[in-house]
Amino acid sequence: MPGYETSGQDGKPRVCRVVKPIYGMAQAGRRWQRSLFPWLISWGFKQSHSDPCVFTCERNVNGTVQNLVIGCYVDDLFVLYSDDAPKSLYSSFTTALSSRWNVEDEGPVSDLLNVDIATDADCILLKQEKYINQLIDTYLPDGVPSTFHLDHAPAADDLPLRVDEALQAKDRGSIPDSALRTTYQSLVGALLYCSTQTRPDIAYAVGMLCRTMSCPTPDMLAAAKRVLYYLSHHRSVGLRYARTDDTPLAGFSDSD
């Protein structure tokens, strides 16, 4: 560590004993979690069973039921509230939080984990245009081929055949090029993040690509880039949630 002796008079190496977590250390996040989470629960929040980093709180404030939902990402808190009046549940929480730690309110959220968030009086729109632009710059330095048209689907009709060919090559003991495999896994992983966050329209294609993560072929890499070609033409598409008090919950399932 700069500024400290690395060895003692006996010639043996010295180490520094840290008496409190330092930002950036491997243990810092865990120590912060062990401090924040119990405090949230003691304040009245309930921890989600499906995602332990999500907390909810509901209270009756002056005859009105108010809600708070908090998402924790390391030392960032994403807060959803139903009312932000001076004496609201949200106001009480932020006051208590500020009295416990030195915090900064960064205002309305505009992006969260590479998801762009836009709001207006009618809806909330989630999209990943900036993230898709980054992927295009990284994986398509020469741009999108002119042969790929706007009306093309993210997956070609022969994608299942290409997947089978890659899996059969694996069964025969074929070992893919390491550079190709690294590029393929990185690209497909990024596409998977898009498909699970804001782009269900590429879910089928990405699901097929994921089957050959350990045994990609040049054809599979071309298929992965095709999905990125599609996103480049439709990069501003996202999920729209309308603001309404009457939103029925609808679900669909497949027998297999």
GROMACS .gro file of C-alpha atoms in nm:
model
  256
    1MET     CA    1   0.000   0.000   0.000
    2PRO     CA    2   0.154   0.338  -0.099
    3GLY     CA    3   0.289   0.533   0.199
    4TYR     CA    4   0.331   0.231   0.425
    5GLU     CA    5   0.627   0.005   0.484
    6THR     CA    6   0.598  -0.329   0.314
    7SER     CA    7   0.838  -0.513   0.543
    8GLY     CA    8   0.944  -0.495   0.903
    9GLN     CA    9   1.288  -0.479   1.065
   10ASP     CA   10   1.292  -0.858   1.073
   11GLY     CA   11   1.251  -0.865   0.695
   12LYS     CA   12   0.907  -1.022   0.709
   13PRO     CA   13   0.626  -0.868   0.498
   14ARG     CA   14   0.376  -0.645   0.671
   15VAL     CA   15   0.003  -0.620   0.609
   16CYS     CA   16  -0.247  -0.352   0.707
   17ARG     CA   17  -0.544  -0.439   0.921
   18VAL     CA   18  -0.851  -0.249   0.801
   19VAL     CA   19  -1.075  -0.139   1.088
   20LYS     CA   20  -1.365  -0.034   0.863
   21PRO     CA   21  -1.470  -0.114   0.504
   22ILE     CA   22  -1.314   0.094   0.229
   23TYR     CA   23  -1.512   0.176  -0.082
   24GLY     CA   24  -1.415  -0.063  -0.360
   25MET     CA   25  -1.308  -0.351  -0.137
   26ALA     CA   26  -1.462  -0.691  -0.200
   27GLN     CA   27  -1.619  -0.690   0.147
   28ALA     CA   28  -1.749  -0.333   0.133
   29GLY     CA   29  -2.078  -0.417  -0.041
   30ARG     CA   30  -2.157  -0.695   0.201
   31ARG     CA   31  -2.079  -0.479   0.504
   32TRP     CA   32  -2.303  -0.203   0.367
   33GLN     CA   33  -2.582  -0.456   0.309
   34ARG     CA   34  -2.554  -0.579   0.668
   35SER     CA   35  -2.600  -0.220   0.783
   36LEU     CA   36  -2.873  -0.104   0.542
   37PHE     CA   37  -3.105  -0.404   0.526
   38PRO     CA   38  -3.170  -0.438   0.904
   39TRP     CA   39  -3.233  -0.063   0.922
   40LEU     CA   40  -3.493  -0.081   0.642
   41ILE     CA   41  -3.669  -0.372   0.811
   42SER     CA   42  -3.669  -0.193   1.148
   43TRP     CA   43  -3.824   0.110   0.976
   44GLY     CA   44  -4.115  -0.105   0.861
   45PHE     CA   45  -4.013  -0.241   0.523
   46LYS     CA   46  -4.073  -0.600   0.417
   47GLN     CA   47  -3.801  -0.779   0.223
   48SER     CA   48  -3.907  -0.957  -0.095
   49HIS     CA   49  -3.868  -1.335  -0.094
   50SER     CA   50  -3.808  -1.350  -0.471
   51ASP     CA   51  -3.553  -1.065  -0.475
   52PRO     CA   52  -3.383  -0.985  -0.141
   53CYS     CA   53  -3.272  -0.645  -0.272
   54VAL     CA   54  -3.632  -0.522  -0.306
   55PHE     CA   55  -3.824  -0.383  -0.008
   56THR     CA   56  -4.185  -0.267   0.024
   57CYS     CA   57  -4.362  -0.056   0.286
   58GLU     CA   58  -4.732   0.031   0.321
   59ARG     CA   59  -4.876   0.268   0.580
   60ASN     CA   60  -5.194   0.463   0.644
   61VAL     CA   61  -5.102   0.832   0.649
   62ASN     CA   62  -5.385   1.065   0.749
   63GLY     CA   63  -5.646   0.819   0.625
   64THR     CA   64  -5.472   0.745   0.296
   65VAL     CA   65  -5.281   0.425   0.220
   66GLN     CA   66  -4.936   0.513   0.087
   67ASN     CA   67  -4.671   0.282  -0.054
   68LEU     CA   68  -4.296   0.276  -0.096
   69VAL     CA   69  -4.093   0.029  -0.302
   70ILE     CA   70  -3.714   0.037  -0.282
   71GLY     CA   71  -3.464  -0.142  -0.502
   72CYS     CA   72  -3.108  -0.161  -0.370
   73TYR     CA   73  -2.809  -0.184  -0.603
   74VAL     CA   74  -2.488  -0.169  -0.398
   75ASP     CA   75  -2.499   0.188  -0.258
   76ASP     CA   76  -2.772   0.318  -0.490
   77LEU     CA   77  -3.139   0.316  -0.389
   78PHE     CA   78  -3.419   0.329  -0.646
   79VAL     CA   79  -3.733   0.455  -0.470
   80LEU     CA   80  -4.091   0.431  -0.599
   81TYR     CA   81  -4.357   0.619  -0.404
   82SER     CA   82  -4.729   0.690  -0.428
   83ASP     CA   83  -4.716   1.037  -0.269
   84ASP     CA   84  -4.434   1.288  -0.217
   85ALA     CA   85  -4.619   1.556  -0.018
   86PRO     CA   86  -4.428   1.719   0.272
   87LYS     CA   87  -4.585   1.490   0.535
   88SER     CA   88  -4.607   1.179   0.317
   89LEU     CA   89  -4.455   0.838   0.382
   90TYR     CA   90  -4.187   0.915   0.123
   91SER     CA   91  -4.093   1.240   0.295
   92SER     CA   92  -4.070   1.068   0.635
   93PHE     CA   93  -3.850   0.796   0.489
   94THR     CA   94  -3.606   1.031   0.314
   95THR     CA   95  -3.578   1.239   0.632
   96ALA     CA   96  -3.498   0.929   0.838
   97LEU     CA   97  -3.253   0.803   0.578
   98SER     CA   98  -3.071   1.137   0.564
   99SER     CA   99  -3.043   1.149   0.942
  100ARG     CA  100  -2.885   0.802   0.945
  101TRP     CA  101  -2.645   0.839   0.649
  102ASN     CA  102  -2.510   1.113   0.430
  103VAL     CA  103  -2.719   1.065   0.115
  104GLU     CA  104  -2.774   1.253  -0.210
  105ASP     CA  105  -3.108   1.278  -0.387
  106GLU     CA  106  -3.031   1.261  -0.759
  107GLY     CA  107  -3.387   1.344  -0.861
  108PRO     CA  108  -3.616   1.156  -1.100
  109VAL     CA  109  -3.455   0.849  -1.250
  110SER     CA  110  -3.364   0.859  -1.619
  111ASP     CA  111  -3.171   0.532  -1.651
  112LEU     CA  112  -3.117   0.226  -1.437
  113LEU     CA  113  -2.871  -0.053  -1.519
  114ASN     CA  114  -2.865   0.032  -1.892
  115VAL     CA  115  -3.243   0.073  -1.909
  116ASP     CA  116  -3.363   0.418  -2.019
  117ILE     CA  117  -3.670   0.539  -1.828
  118ALA     CA  118  -3.897   0.812  -1.962
  119THR     CA  119  -4.218   0.931  -1.799
  120ASP     CA  120  -4.503   1.162  -1.891
  121ALA     CA  121  -4.859   1.220  -1.781
  122ASP     CA  122  -4.988   0.914  -1.969
  123CYS     CA  123  -4.723   0.643  -1.941
  124ILE     CA  124  -4.385   0.512  -1.835
  125LEU     CA  125  -4.158   0.400  -2.120
  126LEU     CA  126  -3.866   0.161  -2.075
  127LYS     CA  127  -3.616   0.113  -2.356
  128GLN     CA  128  -3.246   0.043  -2.410
  129GLU     CA  129  -3.151   0.264  -2.703
  130LYS     CA  130  -2.822   0.382  -2.548
  131TYR     CA  131  -2.722   0.026  -2.459
  132ILE     CA  132  -2.802  -0.097  -2.809
  133ASN     CA  133  -2.591   0.185  -2.954
  134GLN     CA  134  -2.299   0.068  -2.740
  135LEU     CA  135  -2.343  -0.289  -2.866
  136ILE     CA  136  -2.348  -0.170  -3.227
  137ASP     CA  137  -2.027   0.028  -3.176
  138THR     CA  138  -1.861  -0.275  -3.015
  139TYR     CA  139  -1.973  -0.561  -3.237
  140LEU     CA  140  -2.055  -0.386  -3.566
  141PRO     CA  141  -1.767  -0.144  -3.627
  142ASP     CA  142  -1.847  -0.142  -4.000
  143GLY     CA  143  -2.218  -0.080  -3.944
  144VAL     CA  144  -2.519  -0.279  -4.057
  145PRO     CA  145  -2.497  -0.442  -4.402
  146SER     CA  146  -2.717  -0.281  -4.665
  147THR     CA  147  -2.858  -0.626  -4.744
  148PHE     CA  148  -3.042  -0.633  -4.411
  149HIS     CA  149  -3.374  -0.461  -4.463
  150LEU     CA  150  -3.606  -0.295  -4.215
  151ASP     CA  151  -3.871  -0.566  -4.244
  152HIS     CA  152  -3.634  -0.855  -4.171
  153ALA     CA  153  -3.704  -1.064  -3.860
  154PRO     CA  154  -3.442  -1.104  -3.583
  155ALA     CA  155  -3.409  -1.477  -3.665
  156ALA     CA  156  -3.377  -1.643  -4.004
  157ASP     CA  157  -3.599  -1.940  -4.090
  158ASP     CA  158  -3.302  -2.176  -4.082
  159LEU     CA  159  -3.184  -2.080  -3.730
  160PRO     CA  160  -3.300  -2.413  -3.574
  161LEU     CA  161  -3.100  -2.598  -3.841
  162ARG     CA  162  -2.788  -2.394  -3.764
  163VAL     CA  163  -2.829  -2.470  -3.394
  164ASP     CA  164  -2.857  -2.842  -3.464
  165GLU     CA  165  -2.545  -2.832  -3.681
  166ALA     CA  166  -2.348  -2.661  -3.403
  167LEU     CA  167  -2.465  -2.915  -3.143
  168GLN     CA  168  -2.381  -3.205  -3.374
  169ALA     CA  169  -2.032  -3.063  -3.428
  170LYS     CA  170  -1.990  -3.052  -3.051
  171ASP     CA  171  -2.095  -3.417  -3.024
  172ARG     CA  172  -1.827  -3.504  -3.280
  173GLY     CA  173  -1.565  -3.342  -3.058
  174SER     CA  174  -1.519  -3.025  -3.260
  175ILE     CA  175  -1.359  -2.745  -3.054
  176PRO     CA  176  -1.458  -2.390  -3.152
  177ASP     CA  177  -1.203  -2.115  -3.193
  178SER     CA  178  -1.146  -1.949  -2.856
  179ALA     CA  179  -1.173  -1.595  -2.994
  180LEU     CA  180  -1.498  -1.680  -3.172
  181ARG     CA  181  -1.639  -1.837  -2.857
  182THR     CA  182  -1.548  -1.535  -2.644
  183THR     CA  183  -1.705  -1.291  -2.889
  184TYR     CA  184  -2.016  -1.506  -2.928
  185GLN     CA  185  -2.072  -1.552  -2.554
  186SER     CA  186  -2.024  -1.182  -2.488
  187LEU     CA  187  -2.263  -1.075  -2.764
  188VAL     CA  188  -2.533  -1.330  -2.684
  189GLY     CA  189  -2.510  -1.242  -2.314
  190ALA     CA  190  -2.570  -0.876  -2.400
  191LEU     CA  191  -2.862  -0.968  -2.627
  192LEU     CA  192  -3.007  -1.185  -2.351
  193TYR     CA  193  -3.002  -0.886  -2.117
  194CYS     CA  194  -3.196  -0.683  -2.373
  195SER     CA  195  -3.452  -0.959  -2.427
  196THR     CA  196  -3.522  -1.001  -2.056
  197GLN     CA  197  -3.544  -0.629  -1.979
  198THR     CA  198  -3.721  -0.442  -2.259
  199ARG     CA  199  -3.711  -0.644  -2.583
  200PRO     CA  200  -3.928  -0.956  -2.573
  201ASP     CA  201  -3.946  -0.936  -2.953
  202ILE     CA  202  -3.600  -1.096  -2.974
  203ALA     CA  203  -3.664  -1.359  -2.704
  204TYR     CA  204  -3.709  -1.649  -2.947
  205ALA     CA  205  -3.393  -1.574  -3.143
  206VAL     CA  206  -3.184  -1.522  -2.829
  207GLY     CA  207  -3.321  -1.840  -2.673
  208MET     CA  208  -3.203  -2.038  -2.974
  209LEU     CA  209  -2.861  -1.869  -2.966
  210CYS     CA  210  -2.817  -1.958  -2.599
  211ARG     CA  211  -2.825  -2.327  -2.684
  212THR     CA  212  -2.481  -2.307  -2.844
  213MET     CA  213  -2.296  -2.092  -2.592
  214SER     CA  214  -2.027  -2.359  -2.547
  215CYS     CA  215  -2.003  -2.460  -2.912
  216PRO     CA  216  -2.060  -2.160  -3.141
  217THR     CA  217  -1.982  -2.173  -3.510
  218PRO     CA  218  -1.926  -1.891  -3.760
  219ASP     CA  219  -2.288  -1.940  -3.873
  220MET     CA  220  -2.410  -1.896  -3.514
  221LEU     CA  221  -2.206  -1.578  -3.473
  222ALA     CA  222  -2.362  -1.450  -3.794
  223ALA     CA  223  -2.706  -1.536  -3.651
  224ALA     CA  224  -2.624  -1.343  -3.332
  225LYS     CA  225  -2.517  -1.041  -3.535
  226ARG     CA  226  -2.841  -1.065  -3.730
  227VAL     CA  227  -3.030  -1.002  -3.406
  228LEU     CA  228  -2.814  -0.695  -3.353
  229TYR     CA  229  -2.889  -0.585  -3.712
  230TYR     CA  230  -3.257  -0.606  -3.624
  231LEU     CA  231  -3.211  -0.404  -3.305
  232SER     CA  232  -3.020  -0.137  -3.496
  233HIS     CA  233  -3.327  -0.077  -3.713
  234HIS     CA  234  -3.564  -0.081  -3.413
  235ARG     CA  235  -3.344   0.055  -3.135
  236SER     CA  236  -3.606   0.297  -2.999
  237VAL     CA  237  -3.867   0.025  -2.936
  238GLY     CA  238  -3.947  -0.039  -2.571
  239LEU     CA  239  -4.209  -0.131  -2.314
  240ARG     CA  240  -4.493   0.113  -2.247
  241TYR     CA  241  -4.684   0.108  -1.919
  242ALA     CA  242  -4.998   0.322  -1.926
  243ARG     CA  243  -5.094   0.520  -1.617
  244THR     CA  244  -5.435   0.389  -1.512
  245ASP     CA  245  -5.611   0.281  -1.195
  246ASP     CA  246  -5.770  -0.014  -1.373
  247THR     CA  247  -5.492  -0.241  -1.498
  248PRO     CA  248  -5.593  -0.609  -1.504
  249LEU     CA  249  -5.316  -0.864  -1.458
  250ALA     CA  250  -5.305  -1.103  -1.754
  251GLY     CA  251  -5.086  -1.411  -1.785
  252PHE     CA  252  -5.018  -1.670  -2.052
  253SER     CA  253  -4.864  -2.016  -2.033
  254ASP     CA  254  -4.754  -2.290  -2.270
  255SER     CA  255  -4.831  -2.653  -2.189
  256ASP     CA  256  -4.469  -2.756  -2.248
   0.00000   0.00000   0.00000
